[in-house]
CSV table of N, CA and C in Angstrom, one decimal:
chain,number,residue,atom,x,y,z
A,237,LEU,N,-25.9,0.4,5.3
A,237,LEU,CA,-26.1,-1.0,5.6
A,237,LEU,C,-26.6,-1.8,4.4
A,238,THR,N,-27.1,-1.3,3.4
A,238,THR,CA,-27.6,-2.0,2.3
A,238,THR,C,-27.0,-1.8,0.9
A,239,VAL,N,-25.9,-1.0,0.9
A,239,VAL,CA,-25.3,-0.6,-0.4
A,239,VAL,C,-24.7,-1.9,-1.0
A,240,SER,N,-24.8,-2.1,-2.3
A,240,SER,CA,-24.3,-3.2,-3.0
A,240,SER,C,-23.4,-2.7,-4.1
A,241,LEU,N,-22.6,-3.7,-4.6
A,241,LEU,CA,-21.6,-3.2,-5.7
A,241,LEU,C,-22.4,-3.0,-7.0
A,242,PRO,N,-22.3,-1.8,-7.5
A,242,PRO,CA,-23.0,-1.6,-8.8
A,242,PRO,C,-22.3,-2.3,-10.0
A,243,LEU,N,-23.0,-2.4,-11.1
A,243,LEU,CA,-22.4,-3.0,-12.2
A,243,LEU,C,-21.4,-2.0,-12.8
A,244,ILE,N,-20.1,-2.3,-12.8
A,244,ILE,CA,-19.0,-1.4,-13.2
A,244,ILE,C,-18.3,-2.1,-14.3
A,245,PRO,N,-18.1,-1.5,-15.5
A,245,PRO,CA,-17.4,-2.1,-16.6
A,245,PRO,C,-16.0,-2.4,-16.1
A,246,THR,N,-15.4,-3.5,-16.5
A,246,THR,CA,-14.1,-3.9,-16.0
A,246,THR,C,-13.0,-3.0,-16.2
A,247,GLU,N,-13.1,-2.3,-17.3
A,247,GLU,CA,-12.0,-1.1,-17.6
A,247,GLU,C,-12.1,-0.1,-16.6
A,248,TRP,N,-13.2,0.2,-15.9
A,248,TRP,CA,-13.3,1.3,-14.9
A,248,TRP,C,-13.3,0.8,-13.5
A,249,LEU,N,-13.2,-0.5,-13.2
A,249,LEU,CA,-13.2,-1.1,-11.9
A,249,LEU,C,-12.2,-0.5,-11.0
A,250,SER,N,-11.0,-0.5,-11.5
A,250,SER,CA,-9.9,-0.1,-10.6
A,250,SER,C,-10.2,1.4,-10.1
A,251,HIS,N,-10.6,2.2,-10.9
A,251,HIS,CA,-10.9,3.6,-10.6
A,251,HIS,C,-12.1,3.7,-9.6
A,252,PHE,N,-13.1,2.8,-9.7
A,252,PHE,CA,-14.2,2.8,-8.8
A,252,PHE,C,-13.7,2.3,-7.4
A,253,VAL,N,-12.8,1.3,-7.4
A,253,VAL,CA,-12.3,0.7,-6.1
A,253,VAL,C,-11.3,1.7,-5.6
A,254,ARG,N,-10.6,2.5,-6.2
A,254,ARG,CA,-9.8,3.5,-5.7
A,254,ARG,C,-10.6,4.5,-4.9
A,255,GLY,N,-11.8,4.9,-5.5
A,255,GLY,CA,-12.7,5.7,-4.8
A,255,GLY,C,-13.2,5.2,-3.4
A,256,ILE,N,-13.4,3.8,-3.4
A,256,ILE,CA,-13.9,3.2,-2.2
A,256,ILE,C,-12.7,3.2,-1.2
A,257,VAL,N,-11.4,3.0,-1.6
A,257,VAL,CA,-10.2,3.1,-0.7
A,257,VAL,C,-10.1,4.5,-0.3
A,258,ASP,N,-10.2,5.4,-1.1
A,258,ASP,CA,-10.0,6.9,-0.7
A,258,ASP,C,-11.1,7.3,0.4
A,259,GLY,N,-12.3,6.7,0.3
A,259,GLY,CA,-13.3,7.0,1.2
A,259,GLY,C,-13.4,6.2,2.4
A,260,ASP,N,-13.3,4.9,2.3
A,260,ASP,CA,-13.5,3.9,3.4
A,260,ASP,C,-12.4,3.0,3.6
A,261,GLY,N,-11.2,3.4,3.1
A,261,GLY,CA,-10.0,2.5,3.2
A,261,GLY,C,-8.9,3.1,4.0
A,262,SER,N,-7.9,2.3,4.2
A,262,SER,CA,-6.7,2.8,4.9
A,262,SER,C,-5.4,2.0,4.3
A,263,ILE,N,-4.4,2.7,4.2
A,263,ILE,CA,-3.1,2.2,3.8
A,263,ILE,C,-2.1,2.3,4.9
A,264,VAL,N,-1.7,1.2,5.5
A,264,VAL,CA,-0.8,1.3,6.6
A,264,VAL,C,0.6,0.7,6.2
A,265,VAL,N,1.7,1.5,6.4
A,265,VAL,CA,3.0,0.9,6.2
A,265,VAL,C,3.7,1.0,7.4
A,266,CYS,N,4.4,-0.2,7.8
A,266,CYS,CA,5.2,-0.2,9.1
A,266,CYS,C,6.3,-1.2,8.9
A,267,ASN,N,7.5,-0.6,9.0
A,267,ASN,CA,8.8,-1.5,8.8
A,267,ASN,C,8.8,-2.2,7.5
A,268,GLY,N,8.4,-1.4,6.4
A,268,GLY,CA,8.5,-2.0,5.1
A,268,GLY,C,7.3,-3.0,4.7
A,269,TYR,N,6.3,-3.2,5.7
A,269,TYR,CA,5.2,-4.1,5.4
A,269,TYR,C,4.0,-3.2,5.2
A,270,THR,N,3.2,-3.5,4.2
A,270,THR,CA,2.1,-2.7,3.7
A,270,THR,C,0.9,-3.6,4.0
A,271,ARG,N,-0.2,-2.9,4.5
A,271,ARG,CA,-1.5,-3.4,4.7
A,271,ARG,C,-2.6,-2.5,4.2
A,272,LEU,N,-3.5,-2.9,3.4
A,272,LEU,CA,-4.6,-2.1,2.9
A,272,LEU,C,-5.9,-2.7,3.4
A,273,ASN,N,-6.7,-1.8,4.1
A,273,ASN,CA,-8.0,-2.2,4.7
A,273,ASN,C,-9.1,-1.4,4.0
A,274,ILE,N,-10.2,-2.1,3.7
A,274,ILE,CA,-11.5,-1.4,3.3
A,274,ILE,C,-12.5,-1.8,4.3
A,275,SER,N,-13.3,-0.9,4.7
A,275,SER,CA,-14.4,-1.2,5.7
A,275,SER,C,-15.7,-0.7,5.1
A,276,SER,N,-16.7,-1.5,5.6
A,276,SER,CA,-18.1,-1.2,5.2
A,276,SER,C,-19.0,-1.7,6.2
A,277,ALA,N,-20.1,-1.1,6.4
A,277,ALA,CA,-21.2,-1.7,7.3
A,277,ALA,C,-22.2,-2.5,6.5
A,278,SER,N,-22.0,-2.6,5.2
A,278,SER,CA,-22.8,-3.3,4.3
A,278,SER,C,-22.3,-4.8,4.3
A,279,PRO,N,-23.1,-5.8,4.6
A,279,PRO,CA,-22.7,-7.2,4.5
A,279,PRO,C,-22.6,-7.7,3.2
A,280,THR,N,-23.0,-7.0,2.1
A,280,THR,CA,-22.9,-7.5,0.7
A,280,THR,C,-21.8,-6.9,-0.2
A,281,LEU,N,-21.4,-5.6,0.2
A,281,LEU,CA,-20.6,-4.8,-0.7
A,281,LEU,C,-19.2,-5.5,-0.8
A,282,LEU,N,-18.4,-5.8,0.3
A,282,LEU,CA,-17.1,-6.3,0.3
A,282,LEU,C,-17.0,-7.7,-0.2
A,283,PRO,N,-18.0,-8.6,0.1
A,283,PRO,CA,-17.8,-10.0,-0.6
A,283,PRO,C,-18.0,-9.9,-2.1
A,284,ALA,N,-18.9,-9.0,-2.5
A,284,ALA,CA,-19.1,-8.7,-4.0
A,284,ALA,C,-17.8,-8.2,-4.7
A,285,LEU,N,-17.2,-7.2,-4.0
A,285,LEU,CA,-16.0,-6.7,-4.5
A,285,LEU,C,-14.9,-7.7,-4.5
A,286,GLN,N,-14.8,-8.5,-3.4
A,286,GLN,CA,-13.7,-9.5,-3.4
A,286,GLN,C,-13.9,-10.5,-4.6
A,287,SER,N,-15.1,-10.8,-4.9
A,287,SER,CA,-15.4,-11.8,-6.1
A,287,SER,C,-15.1,-11.2,-7.4
A,288,ARG,N,-15.1,-9.8,-7.5
A,288,ARG,CA,-14.9,-9.2,-8.8
A,288,ARG,C,-13.4,-9.0,-9.1
A,289,ILE,N,-12.6,-9.1,-8.1
A,289,ILE,CA,-11.1,-8.7,-8.4
A,289,ILE,C,-10.4,-10.0,-8.0
A,290,SER,N,-9.2,-10.0,-8.4
A,290,SER,CA,-8.4,-11.2,-8.4
A,290,SER,C,-7.2,-11.2,-7.4
A,291,PHE,N,-7.3,-10.3,-6.3
A,291,PHE,CA,-6.3,-10.2,-5.4
A,291,PHE,C,-6.7,-11.0,-4.1
A,292,LYS,N,-5.8,-11.7,-3.5
A,292,LYS,CA,-6.2,-12.4,-2.3
A,292,LYS,C,-6.4,-11.5,-1.0
A,293,ALA,N,-7.4,-11.7,-0.3
A,293,ALA,CA,-7.6,-10.9,0.8
A,293,ALA,C,-8.3,-11.6,1.9
A,294,SER,N,-8.3,-11.2,3.1
A,294,SER,CA,-9.1,-11.7,4.2
A,294,SER,C,-10.3,-10.9,4.4
A,295,LEU,N,-11.5,-11.4,4.6
A,295,LEU,CA,-12.7,-10.7,4.8
A,295,LEU,C,-13.3,-11.2,6.1
A,296,PHE,N,-13.5,-10.3,7.0
A,296,PHE,CA,-14.1,-10.7,8.3
A,296,PHE,C,-14.9,-9.5,8.9
A,297,ALA,N,-15.7,-9.8,9.9
A,297,ALA,CA,-16.5,-8.9,10.5
A,297,ALA,C,-15.8,-8.5,11.8
A,298,THR,N,-15.8,-7.2,12.0
A,298,THR,CA,-15.1,-6.6,13.2
A,298,THR,C,-16.2,-6.2,14.2
A,299,GLY,N,-15.8,-5.5,15.2
A,299,GLY,CA,-16.7,-5.0,16.3
A,299,GLY,C,-17.9,-4.3,15.8
A,300,LYS,N,-18.8,-3.9,16.6
A,300,LYS,CA,-20.0,-3.1,16.3
A,300,LYS,C,-19.7,-1.7,16.0
A,301,GLY,N,-20.3,-1.2,15.0
A,301,GLY,CA,-20.3,0.3,14.8
A,301,GLY,C,-21.1,1.1,15.8
A,302,LYS,N,-21.2,2.3,15.4
A,302,LYS,CA,-22.0,3.3,16.3
A,302,LYS,C,-23.4,2.9,16.4
A,303,ARG,N,-24.0,2.2,15.4
A,303,ARG,CA,-25.4,1.9,15.5
A,303,ARG,C,-25.6,0.3,15.8
A,304,GLN,N,-24.5,-0.3,16.4
A,304,GLN,CA,-24.5,-1.6,16.8
A,304,GLN,C,-24.7,-2.6,15.7
A,305,HIS,N,-24.2,-2.3,14.4
A,305,HIS,CA,-24.2,-3.3,13.3
A,305,HIS,C,-22.8,-3.7,13.2
A,306,PRO,N,-22.5,-4.9,12.7
A,306,PRO,CA,-21.2,-5.3,12.4
A,306,PRO,C,-20.5,-4.5,11.4
A,307,LEU,N,-19.2,-4.3,11.5
A,307,LEU,CA,-18.5,-3.6,10.5
A,307,LEU,C,-17.7,-4.7,9.8
A,308,TRP,N,-17.7,-4.7,8.5
A,308,TRP,CA,-17.0,-5.6,7.6
A,308,TRP,C,-15.6,-5.0,7.1
A,309,ARG,N,-14.6,-5.8,7.1
A,309,ARG,CA,-13.3,-5.4,6.6
A,309,ARG,C,-12.7,-6.4,5.6
A,310,LEU,N,-12.2,-5.8,4.6
A,310,LEU,CA,-11.5,-6.5,3.6
A,310,LEU,C,-10.0,-6.2,3.7
A,311,VAL,N,-9.1,-7.1,4.0
A,311,VAL,CA,-7.7,-6.8,4.3
A,311,VAL,C,-6.7,-7.4,3.2
A,312,TYR,N,-5.9,-6.6,2.7
A,312,TYR,CA,-4.9,-7.0,1.8
A,312,TYR,C,-3.6,-6.7,2.5
A,313,SER,N,-2.6,-7.8,2.5
A,313,SER,CA,-1.4,-7.6,3.2
A,313,SER,C,-0.2,-8.0,2.4
A,314,GLY,N,1.0,-7.3,2.8
A,314,GLY,CA,2.2,-7.7,2.1
A,314,GLY,C,2.2,-7.4,0.6
A,315,LYS,N,2.8,-8.3,0.0
A,315,LYS,CA,3.0,-8.1,-1.5
A,315,LYS,C,1.6,-8.0,-2.3
A,316,GLU,N,0.6,-8.7,-1.7
A,316,GLU,CA,-0.7,-8.6,-2.3
A,316,GLU,C,-1.3,-7.2,-2.2
A,317,ALA,N,-1.0,-6.5,-1.0
A,317,ALA,CA,-1.4,-5.1,-0.8
A,317,ALA,C,-0.7,-4.2,-1.8
A,318,LEU,N,0.6,-4.5,-2.1
A,318,LEU,CA,1.3,-3.7,-3.0
A,318,LEU,C,0.8,-3.9,-4.4
A,319,ARG,N,0.5,-5.1,-4.8
A,319,ARG,CA,-0.1,-5.4,-6.1
A,319,ARG,C,-1.4,-4.7,-6.3
A,320,PHE,N,-2.3,-4.7,-5.2
A,320,PHE,CA,-3.6,-4.1,-5.2
A,320,PHE,C,-3.4,-2.6,-5.4
A,321,CYS,N,-2.5,-2.0,-4.7
A,321,CYS,CA,-2.3,-0.4,-4.8
A,321,CYS,C,-1.8,-0.2,-6.2
A,322,GLU,N,-0.9,-0.9,-6.7
A,322,GLU,CA,-0.4,-0.8,-8.2
A,322,GLU,C,-1.6,-0.7,-9.0
A,323,TRP,N,-2.5,-1.6,-8.9
A,323,TRP,CA,-3.7,-1.8,-9.8
A,323,TRP,C,-4.6,-0.5,-9.6
A,324,ILE,N,-4.9,-0.1,-8.4
A,324,ILE,CA,-5.8,1.0,-8.3
A,324,ILE,C,-5.2,2.4,-8.6
A,325,TYR,N,-3.9,2.5,-8.5
A,325,TYR,CA,-3.3,3.8,-8.8
A,325,TYR,C,-2.7,3.9,-10.2
A,326,ARG,N,-2.8,2.9,-11.0
A,326,ARG,CA,-2.4,2.9,-12.4
A,326,ARG,C,-3.3,4.0,-13.1
A,327,ASP,N,-2.7,4.9,-13.9
A,327,ASP,CA,-3.5,5.9,-14.7
A,327,ASP,C,-4.4,6.7,-13.8
A,328,SER,N,-3.9,7.1,-12.5
A,328,SER,CA,-4.8,7.8,-11.7
A,328,SER,C,-4.4,9.3,-11.4
A,329,GLU,N,-3.4,9.7,-12.2
A,329,GLU,CA,-2.9,11.1,-12.0
A,329,GLU,C,-4.0,12.1,-11.9
A,330,GLY,N,-4.1,12.9,-10.8
A,330,GLY,CA,-5.1,13.9,-10.6
A,330,GLY,C,-6.4,13.3,-10.2
A,331,LEU,N,-6.5,12.0,-10.0
A,331,LEU,CA,-7.8,11.4,-9.7
A,331,LEU,C,-7.8,10.5,-8.4
A,332,ARG,N,-6.9,11.0,-7.4
A,332,ARG,CA,-6.6,10.2,-6.2
A,332,ARG,C,-6.4,11.0,-5.0
A,333,LEU,N,-6.6,10.5,-3.9
A,333,LEU,CA,-6.4,11.1,-2.6
A,333,LEU,C,-4.9,11.1,-2.4
A,334,THR,N,-4.2,12.2,-2.4
A,334,THR,CA,-2.8,12.2,-2.4
A,334,THR,C,-2.1,11.6,-1.2
A,335,ARG,N,-2.7,11.8,0.0
A,335,ARG,CA,-2.0,11.3,1.2
A,335,ARG,C,-2.0,9.8,1.2
A,336,LYS,N,-3.1,9.0,0.7
A,336,LYS,CA,-3.0,7.6,0.6
A,336,LYS,C,-2.1,7.2,-0.4
A,337,TYR,N,-2.1,7.8,-1.6
A,337,TYR,CA,-1.1,7.4,-2.6
A,337,TYR,C,0.3,7.7,-2.2
A,338,GLU,N,0.6,8.7,-1.5
A,338,GLU,CA,1.9,8.9,-1.0
A,338,GLU,C,2.4,7.8,0.0
A,339,LYS,N,1.5,7.4,0.9
A,339,LYS,CA,1.8,6.2,1.8
A,339,LYS,C,2.2,5.1,0.9
A,340,TYR,N,1.5,4.8,-0.1
A,340,TYR,CA,1.8,3.6,-0.9
A,340,TYR,C,3.1,3.8,-1.7
A,341,LYS,N,3.3,5.0,-2.3
A,341,LYS,CA,4.6,5.3,-2.9
A,341,LYS,C,5.8,5.3,-2.1
A,342,GLY,N,5.6,5.8,-0.8
A,342,GLY,CA,6.6,5.8,0.1
A,342,GLY,C,7.2,4.4,0.4
A,343,ASP,N,6.3,3.4,0.5
A,343,ASP,CA,6.6,2.1,0.7
A,343,ASP,C,7.4,1.5,-0.5
A,344,THR,N,7.0,1.7,-1.7
A,344,THR,CA,7.6,1.2,-2.9
A,344,THR,C,8.9,1.8,-3.2
A,345,ALA,N,9.1,3.1,-2.7
A,345,ALA,CA,10.4,3.7,-3.0
A,345,ALA,C,11.5,3.2,-2.2
A,346,ALA,N,11.2,2.4,-1.1
A,346,ALA,CA,12.3,1.9,-0.2
A,346,ALA,C,13.1,0.7,-0.9
């Protein structure tokens, strides 16, 4: 509930964000349309992340979690989601969650 975005050098930011996506994110591909979601119970993490990166996203609070705290979600859709995935997966060989990477690659192969 209180985690904040640590100071990450710009050259390592995409790798750090990929770790967040691997842990608390999802990639959904349906009918050639891609959506990437990142969820957090911290009200400060996702707004700070959104301000550090240059991709357009929607940020909103969703329903209550198990402990009755709001869950925050950052959502990237369509071409912006694909650009975001390209950024986090660049130079990530051996350092990524394969099943999420394959969802992304499955969409770009079409």
